[in-house]
Amino acid sequence: MLNWIWGIMVLMGILYGLICGNAGVLSAGMMDSAGDAVTLIIKMAGGFMLWNGLFEILEQSGAAKAIAGAMKPILGKLFRGVKTEESMTAMTMNLTMNMLGLGNAATPMGLRAMESLQRESDYGDSTSPAMCMFLVINASSIQLLPTTVLTLRRAAGSFMPEAVIWPTLCATAVSTLAGIFFCKLFEKGDKRLWKS
Amino acid sequence: MEIVMPCVVFFIIGFGLLKRVNVYDAFIKGAKNGLNTAIAILPSMGAMMVAVALLKESGLMAALVNVLAPVFALVGIDENAAPLMLMRPFSGSASLAILNSIFLTHGADSRAGLTASALMGSTETIFYTLSIYLAAAKVKKGRYAVAAAMLAWLFGGIAAGLFYK
């Protein structure tokens, strides 16, 4: 899937750039962005280390078990077929941190959840229903307070920076609910393929 | 909000010690996993960032905005906020730059500024999120995840547009 999306993105970009005579910018852009990825991962690696280290303590102390048990009645309905407390706890932490807008902690826990969900998945090299749902909810944003946008608005001299909080919350609720709805819908359609 | 993080860490370590866990060893073990994840997702992240850079630098993104702006206007998205609608699923940093330029050109309290603010928060950087999450799980086929995420983006955008119609 990403195979085609990525391939087409690259080809279209190069083709359009060549037609418009932007070939020089293209080479610089490719090298710079590849380098940016390395810089970004170095910046993020600290958070990965910190939160995965803390997560291990949660597991060994039995706190993960308690969190998973408490969240199962709520999240179990949304994420079907989640088996381990590791998945449940990592998903809970990811969703909570995302709501609070703590992206630096949310991402490592989200990836941890994906690794764990894959270990218990029966779907081979395809995403399980729980993974699809988790991916889409993460992609649709569930942040309660758009802190970065508010900071930018204040800096730009807005007279009512907070006026956008309610509309943003509504828009993100609509996007998340739409994501959940389409996940459930597509899962039903896709199920037939998996039974054979 | 800034007290959340220290308190969470305090609770995790404190509870660990109470339960007689060797918190130091456990932390090192987990941290090692975390570093492996960081390295595991780097190639996918690089691939996605190169593709997005090509779309931006070639001028294709800007051309697409011109074509799609009238379509977005149909659902109430201000034409000056349309570039953000298109960039949002691809790049977080480029979206922030566009948002800021909308604020500076049209004003943060203008219709374009308000719509753009709601658009920015309505969804995450879909392609980036998908690529690193799939890479971490070492999964190749995302099945319908992209389609559902793009529909979520569309509905979020429409909701933001309707608010400031």
PDB file of C-alpha atoms in Angstrom, chain A residues 1-2 5-6 9-10 12-14 16-17 20 22 25-26 29-30 33-34 36-38 40-41 44-45 48-54 56-58 60-63 93-94 97-98 100 102 105-107 110-112 114-115 118 123-129 131-132 134-136 138-143 145-146 148-149 152-153 156-161 163-164 166-168 170-172 174-176 178-179 182-183 186-187 190 194, chain B residues 1 4-5 8-9 11-13 15-17 19 21-39 41-42 45-55 57-61 63-64 90 96 99-100 103-104 108-109 113-114 116-134 136-149 151-153 155-157 159-160 163-164:
ATOM      1  CA  MET A   1       0.000   0.000   0.000  1.00  0.00           C
ATOM      2  CA  LEU A   2       2.648   2.515   1.036  1.00  0.00           C
ATOM      3  CA  ILE A   5       1.611   5.862  -2.451  1.00  0.00           C
ATOM      4  CA  TRP A   6       5.310   6.481  -1.868  1.00  0.00           C
ATOM      5  CA  MET A   9       4.608  10.721  -4.601  1.00  0.00           C
ATOM      6  CA  VAL A  10       8.277  10.489  -5.637  1.00  0.00           C
ATOM      7  CA  MET A  12       5.049  12.892  -9.553  1.00  0.00           C
ATOM      8  CA  GLY A  13       7.307  15.237  -7.620  1.00  0.00           C
ATOM      9  CA  ILE A  14      10.322  14.590  -9.844  1.00  0.00           C
ATOM     10  CA  TYR A  16       6.630  18.035 -12.143  1.00  0.00           C
ATOM     11  CA  GLY A  17       9.945  19.482 -10.962  1.00  0.00           C
ATOM     12  CA  CYS A  20       9.041  23.256 -14.380  1.00  0.00           C
ATOM     13  CA  ASN A  22      13.348  22.880 -10.774  1.00  0.00           C
ATOM     14  CA  VAL A  25      16.076  22.275  -6.075  1.00  0.00           C
ATOM     15  CA  LEU A  26      15.003  18.623  -6.226  1.00  0.00           C
ATOM     16  CA  GLY A  29      15.547  18.856  -1.303  1.00  0.00           C
ATOM     17  CA  MET A  30      16.100  15.087  -1.328  1.00  0.00           C
ATOM     18  CA  SER A  33      15.084  15.908   3.879  1.00  0.00           C
ATOM     19  CA  ALA A  34      16.935  12.595   4.241  1.00  0.00           C
ATOM     20  CA  ASP A  36      16.386  15.974   8.425  1.00  0.00           C
ATOM     21  CA  ALA A  37      14.995  12.500   9.122  1.00  0.00           C
ATOM     22  CA  VAL A  38      18.239  11.545  10.887  1.00  0.00           C
ATOM     23  CA  LEU A  40      14.623  14.264  13.850  1.00  0.00           C
ATOM     24  CA  ILE A  41      15.138  10.686  15.005  1.00  0.00           C
ATOM     25  CA  MET A  44      13.103  11.808  19.297  1.00  0.00           C
ATOM     26  CA  ALA A  45      15.378   8.980  20.474  1.00  0.00           C
ATOM     27  CA  PHE A  48      11.920   6.711  23.054  1.00  0.00           C
ATOM     28  CA  MET A  49      14.543   5.715  25.601  1.00  0.00           C
ATOM     29  CA  LEU A  50      12.866   7.473  28.518  1.00  0.00           C
ATOM     30  CA  TRP A  51       9.331   6.218  27.947  1.00  0.00           C
ATOM     31  CA  ASN A  52      10.239   2.662  27.028  1.00  0.00           C
ATOM     32  CA  GLY A  53      12.408   2.518  30.142  1.00  0.00           C
ATOM     33  CA  LEU A  54       9.531   3.729  32.299  1.00  0.00           C
ATOM     34  CA  GLU A  56       9.388  -1.625  31.523  1.00  0.00           C
ATOM     35  CA  ILE A  57       9.101  -0.564  35.180  1.00  0.00           C
ATOM     36  CA  LEU A  58       5.310  -0.365  34.794  1.00  0.00           C
ATOM     37  CA  GLN A  60       7.604  -5.389  36.126  1.00  0.00           C
ATOM     38  CA  SER A  61       5.828  -3.654  39.023  1.00  0.00           C
ATOM     39  CA  GLY A  62       2.440  -5.012  37.949  1.00  0.00           C
ATOM     40  CA  ALA A  63       1.046  -1.507  37.346  1.00  0.00           C
ATOM     41  CA  MET A  93      -0.759   5.603  27.674  1.00  0.00           C
ATOM     42  CA  ASN A  94      -0.526   6.652  24.029  1.00  0.00           C
ATOM     43  CA  MET A  97      -0.695  11.420  26.310  1.00  0.00           C
ATOM     44  CA  ASN A  98      -2.169  12.328  22.921  1.00  0.00           C
ATOM     45  CA  LEU A 100      -3.014  15.944  26.761  1.00  0.00           C
ATOM     46  CA  LEU A 102       2.264  15.320  25.067  1.00  0.00           C
ATOM     47  CA  ALA A 105       5.617  10.624  25.184  1.00  0.00           C
ATOM     48  CA  ALA A 106       2.676   9.562  23.011  1.00  0.00           C
ATOM     49  CA  THR A 107       4.739   8.465  19.991  1.00  0.00           C
ATOM     50  CA  GLY A 110       2.155   4.238  20.295  1.00  0.00           C
ATOM     51  CA  LEU A 111       5.028   2.436  18.575  1.00  0.00           C
ATOM     52  CA  ARG A 112       5.398   0.149  21.584  1.00  0.00           C
ATOM     53  CA  MET A 114       2.140  -1.462  17.531  1.00  0.00           C
ATOM     54  CA  GLU A 115       5.074  -3.799  18.224  1.00  0.00           C
ATOM     55  CA  GLN A 118       1.931  -7.312  15.928  1.00  0.00           C
ATOM     56  CA  TYR A 123      -2.758 -11.351  10.272  1.00  0.00           C
ATOM     57  CA  GLY A 124       0.846 -11.975   9.201  1.00  0.00           C
ATOM     58  CA  ASP A 125       2.350  -9.009   7.387  1.00  0.00           C
ATOM     59  CA  SER A 126      -0.996  -7.160   7.329  1.00  0.00           C
ATOM     60  CA  THR A 127      -2.479  -4.950  10.042  1.00  0.00           C
ATOM     61  CA  SER A 128      -4.944  -6.567  12.447  1.00  0.00           C
ATOM     62  CA  PRO A 129      -8.323  -4.831  13.010  1.00  0.00           C
ATOM     63  CA  MET A 131      -3.941  -2.065  14.649  1.00  0.00           C
ATOM     64  CA  CYS A 132      -5.998  -0.374  11.922  1.00  0.00           C
ATOM     65  CA  PHE A 134      -5.310   2.346  16.600  1.00  0.00           C
ATOM     66  CA  LEU A 135      -3.532   3.779  13.547  1.00  0.00           C
ATOM     67  CA  VAL A 136      -6.548   5.717  12.361  1.00  0.00           C
ATOM     68  CA  ASN A 138      -3.689   8.258  16.070  1.00  0.00           C
ATOM     69  CA  ALA A 139      -3.783   9.792  12.604  1.00  0.00           C
ATOM     70  CA  SER A 140      -7.001  11.718  13.274  1.00  0.00           C
ATOM     71  CA  SER A 141      -5.767  13.632  16.362  1.00  0.00           C
ATOM     72  CA  ILE A 142      -7.495  13.460  19.743  1.00  0.00           C
ATOM     73  CA  GLN A 143      -5.705  16.418  21.358  1.00  0.00           C
ATOM     74  CA  LEU A 145      -6.180  21.645  23.750  1.00  0.00           C
ATOM     75  CA  PRO A 146      -4.364  22.838  20.592  1.00  0.00           C
ATOM     76  CA  THR A 148       0.859  24.968  19.519  1.00  0.00           C
ATOM     77  CA  VAL A 149      -1.868  26.715  17.518  1.00  0.00           C
ATOM     78  CA  LEU A 152       1.149  30.833  17.285  1.00  0.00           C
ATOM     79  CA  ARG A 153      -2.107  32.802  17.452  1.00  0.00           C
ATOM     80  CA  ALA A 156       0.537  36.704  15.659  1.00  0.00           C
ATOM     81  CA  GLY A 157      -1.328  39.262  17.797  1.00  0.00           C
ATOM     82  CA  SER A 158      -4.755  37.600  17.883  1.00  0.00           C
ATOM     83  CA  PHE A 159      -7.393  39.410  19.961  1.00  0.00           C
ATOM     84  CA  MET A 160      -9.150  36.154  20.743  1.00  0.00           C
ATOM     85  CA  PRO A 161      -6.625  33.318  20.579  1.00  0.00           C
ATOM     86  CA  ALA A 163     -11.833  31.381  20.205  1.00  0.00           C
ATOM     87  CA  VAL A 164     -10.661  28.413  18.155  1.00  0.00           C
ATOM     88  CA  TRP A 166     -14.236  24.784  20.667  1.00  0.00           C
ATOM     89  CA  PRO A 167     -14.270  24.605  16.830  1.00  0.00           C
ATOM     90  CA  THR A 168     -10.969  22.665  16.863  1.00  0.00           C
ATOM     91  CA  CYS A 170     -15.482  19.712  17.271  1.00  0.00           C
ATOM     92  CA  ALA A 171     -13.456  19.252  14.071  1.00  0.00           C
ATOM     93  CA  THR A 172     -11.149  16.706  15.683  1.00  0.00           C
ATOM     94  CA  VAL A 174     -15.723  14.676  13.797  1.00  0.00           C
ATOM     95  CA  SER A 175     -12.498  13.395  12.203  1.00  0.00           C
ATOM     96  CA  THR A 176     -11.935  10.785  14.924  1.00  0.00           C
ATOM     97  CA  ALA A 178     -15.422   9.394  11.020  1.00  0.00           C
ATOM     98  CA  GLY A 179     -12.192   7.392  11.275  1.00  0.00           C
ATOM     99  CA  PHE A 182     -14.978   3.880   8.405  1.00  0.00           C
ATOM    100  CA  CYS A 183     -12.627   1.454  10.177  1.00  0.00           C
ATOM    101  CA  PHE A 186     -14.141  -1.402   6.001  1.00  0.00           C
ATOM    102  CA  GLU A 187     -13.346  -4.162   8.501  1.00  0.00           C
ATOM    103  CA  ASP A 190     -12.545  -6.904   4.443  1.00  0.00           C
ATOM    104  CA  TRP A 194      -9.656 -13.065   5.549  1.00  0.00           C
TER     105      TRP A 194
ATOM    106  CA  MET B   1      -0.177  20.704  32.186  1.00  0.00           C
ATOM    107  CA  VAL B   4       1.574  15.897  34.565  1.00  0.00           C
ATOM    108  CA  MET B   5       4.859  14.501  33.273  1.00  0.00           C
ATOM    109  CA  VAL B   8       3.614  10.360  36.162  1.00  0.00           C
ATOM    110  CA  VAL B   9       7.342   9.597  36.325  1.00  0.00           C
ATOM    111  CA  PHE B  11       4.400   7.497  40.358  1.00  0.00           C
ATOM    112  CA  ILE B  12       5.995   4.931  38.040  1.00  0.00           C
ATOM    113  CA  ILE B  13       9.362   4.901  39.833  1.00  0.00           C
ATOM    114  CA  PHE B  15       5.397   2.259  42.647  1.00  0.00           C
ATOM    115  CA  GLY B  16       8.229   0.203  41.178  1.00  0.00           C
ATOM    116  CA  LEU B  17      10.374   0.633  44.288  1.00  0.00           C
ATOM    117  CA  LYS B  19       6.904  -3.426  44.591  1.00  0.00           C
ATOM    118  CA  VAL B  21      11.365  -3.935  41.300  1.00  0.00           C
ATOM    119  CA  ASN B  22      14.962  -3.236  40.336  1.00  0.00           C
ATOM    120  CA  VAL B  23      13.877   0.018  38.698  1.00  0.00           C
ATOM    121  CA  TYR B  24      17.324   0.889  37.380  1.00  0.00           C
ATOM    122  CA  ASP B  25      17.840  -2.415  35.572  1.00  0.00           C
ATOM    123  CA  ALA B  26      14.270  -2.363  34.275  1.00  0.00           C
ATOM    124  CA  PHE B  27      14.729   1.162  32.929  1.00  0.00           C
ATOM    125  CA  ILE B  28      17.945   0.211  31.106  1.00  0.00           C
ATOM    126  CA  LYS B  29      16.266  -2.840  29.570  1.00  0.00           C
ATOM    127  CA  GLY B  30      13.283  -0.836  28.339  1.00  0.00           C
ATOM    128  CA  ALA B  31      15.433   2.067  27.149  1.00  0.00           C
ATOM    129  CA  LYS B  32      17.403  -0.348  24.979  1.00  0.00           C
ATOM    130  CA  ASN B  33      14.143  -1.461  23.329  1.00  0.00           C
ATOM    131  CA  GLY B  34      13.248   2.165  22.764  1.00  0.00           C
ATOM    132  CA  LEU B  35      16.528   2.870  21.000  1.00  0.00           C
ATOM    133  CA  ASN B  36      16.024  -0.162  18.768  1.00  0.00           C
ATOM    134  CA  THR B  37      12.591   1.149  17.814  1.00  0.00           C
ATOM    135  CA  ALA B  38      14.059   4.548  16.973  1.00  0.00           C
ATOM    136  CA  ILE B  39      16.580   2.939  14.633  1.00  0.00           C
ATOM    137  CA  ILE B  41      11.655   3.415  12.077  1.00  0.00           C
ATOM    138  CA  LEU B  42      14.367   5.746  10.719  1.00  0.00           C
ATOM    139  CA  MET B  45      10.725   8.122   8.193  1.00  0.00           C
ATOM    140  CA  GLY B  46      13.498   9.121   5.789  1.00  0.00           C
ATOM    141  CA  ALA B  47      11.624   7.656   2.817  1.00  0.00           C
ATOM    142  CA  MET B  48       8.441   9.558   3.666  1.00  0.00           C
ATOM    143  CA  MET B  49      10.269  12.832   4.315  1.00  0.00           C
ATOM    144  CA  VAL B  50      12.119  12.597   0.983  1.00  0.00           C
ATOM    145  CA  ALA B  51       8.839  12.010  -0.891  1.00  0.00           C
ATOM    146  CA  VAL B  52       7.147  14.944   0.857  1.00  0.00           C
ATOM    147  CA  ALA B  53      10.168  17.177   0.143  1.00  0.00           C
ATOM    148  CA  LEU B  54       9.917  16.286  -3.562  1.00  0.00           C
ATOM    149  CA  LEU B  55       6.223  17.196  -3.619  1.00  0.00           C
ATOM    150  CA  GLU B  57      10.191  21.543  -3.713  1.00  0.00           C
ATOM    151  CA  SER B  58       8.955  20.632  -7.193  1.00  0.00           C
ATOM    152  CA  GLY B  59       6.081  23.056  -6.800  1.00  0.00           C
ATOM    153  CA  LEU B  60       3.538  20.267  -7.330  1.00  0.00           C
ATOM    154  CA  MET B  61       1.948  20.860  -3.922  1.00  0.00           C
ATOM    155  CA  ALA B  63      -0.058  23.624  -8.129  1.00  0.00           C
ATOM    156  CA  LEU B  64      -2.414  21.100  -6.512  1.00  0.00           C
ATOM    157  CA  PHE B  90       1.865  15.215   4.690  1.00  0.00           C
ATOM    158  CA  LEU B  96       2.928  25.034  10.917  1.00  0.00           C
ATOM    159  CA  LEU B  99      -0.441  28.348   9.350  1.00  0.00           C
ATOM    160  CA  ASN B 100       1.919  31.066  10.530  1.00  0.00           C
ATOM    161  CA  PHE B 103      -1.803  34.448  10.360  1.00  0.00           C
ATOM    162  CA  LEU B 104       0.735  37.035   9.227  1.00  0.00           C
ATOM    163  CA  ALA B 108      -5.135  35.266  13.052  1.00  0.00           C
ATOM    164  CA  ASP B 109      -8.724  36.458  13.606  1.00  0.00           C
ATOM    165  CA  GLY B 113      -6.937  32.435  10.109  1.00  0.00           C
ATOM    166  CA  LEU B 114      -9.766  30.927  12.140  1.00  0.00           C
ATOM    167  CA  ALA B 116      -6.770  27.358   9.386  1.00  0.00           C
ATOM    168  CA  SER B 117      -6.489  27.151  13.193  1.00  0.00           C
ATOM    169  CA  ALA B 118      -9.297  24.593  13.363  1.00  0.00           C
ATOM    170  CA  LEU B 119      -7.885  22.701  10.363  1.00  0.00           C
ATOM    171  CA  MET B 120      -4.467  22.438  11.991  1.00  0.00           C
ATOM    172  CA  GLY B 121      -5.888  20.680  15.044  1.00  0.00           C
ATOM    173  CA  SER B 122      -8.467  18.564  13.243  1.00  0.00           C
ATOM    174  CA  THR B 123      -6.029  15.836  12.197  1.00  0.00           C
ATOM    175  CA  GLU B 124      -2.443  14.633  12.571  1.00  0.00           C
ATOM    176  CA  THR B 125       0.286  14.180   9.971  1.00  0.00           C
ATOM    177  CA  ILE B 126      -1.350  11.070   8.520  1.00  0.00           C
ATOM    178  CA  PHE B 127       1.351   9.748   6.173  1.00  0.00           C
ATOM    179  CA  TYR B 128       4.145  10.289   8.642  1.00  0.00           C
ATOM    180  CA  THR B 129       2.186   8.601  11.439  1.00  0.00           C
ATOM    181  CA  LEU B 130       1.226   5.652   9.227  1.00  0.00           C
ATOM    182  CA  SER B 131       4.744   5.110   7.924  1.00  0.00           C
ATOM    183  CA  ILE B 132       6.459   5.032  11.330  1.00  0.00           C
ATOM    184  CA  TYR B 133       3.701   3.033  13.067  1.00  0.00           C
ATOM    185  CA  LEU B 134       3.712   0.379  10.338  1.00  0.00           C
ATOM    186  CA  ALA B 136       7.579  -0.248  14.161  1.00  0.00           C
ATOM    187  CA  ALA B 137       5.222  -3.217  13.791  1.00  0.00           C
ATOM    188  CA  LYS B 138       7.184  -4.437  10.745  1.00  0.00           C
ATOM    189  CA  VAL B 139       3.874  -4.720   8.903  1.00  0.00           C
ATOM    190  CA  LYS B 140       3.825  -4.318   5.138  1.00  0.00           C
ATOM    191  CA  LYS B 141       0.134  -4.156   4.300  1.00  0.00           C
ATOM    192  CA  GLY B 142      -1.892  -1.456   6.021  1.00  0.00           C
ATOM    193  CA  ARG B 143      -5.134  -2.716   4.427  1.00  0.00           C
ATOM    194  CA  TYR B 144      -7.802   0.016   4.690  1.00  0.00           C
ATOM    195  CA  ALA B 145      -5.935   2.166   7.260  1.00  0.00           C
ATOM    196  CA  VAL B 146      -4.905   4.847   4.741  1.00  0.00           C
ATOM    197  CA  ALA B 147      -8.394   5.081   3.251  1.00  0.00           C
ATOM    198  CA  ALA B 148     -10.047   5.405   6.665  1.00  0.00           C
ATOM    199  CA  ALA B 149      -7.469   7.967   7.831  1.00  0.00           C
ATOM    200  CA  LEU B 151     -11.711   9.994   5.077  1.00  0.00           C
ATOM    201  CA  ALA B 152     -11.242  11.105   8.693  1.00  0.00           C
ATOM    202  CA  TRP B 153      -9.080  13.984   7.436  1.00  0.00           C
ATOM    203  CA  PHE B 155     -14.544  14.951   7.423  1.00  0.00           C
ATOM    204  CA  GLY B 156     -12.438  16.902   9.940  1.00  0.00           C
ATOM    205  CA  GLY B 157     -11.682  19.483   7.249  1.00  0.00           C
ATOM    206  CA  ALA B 159     -16.264  20.271   9.966  1.00  0.00           C
ATOM    207  CA  ALA B 160     -13.633  23.017  10.345  1.00  0.00           C
ATOM    208  CA  PHE B 163     -17.699  26.297  11.488  1.00  0.00           C
ATOM    209  CA  TYR B 164     -16.494  29.429   9.717  1.00  0.00           C
TER     210      TYR B 164
END
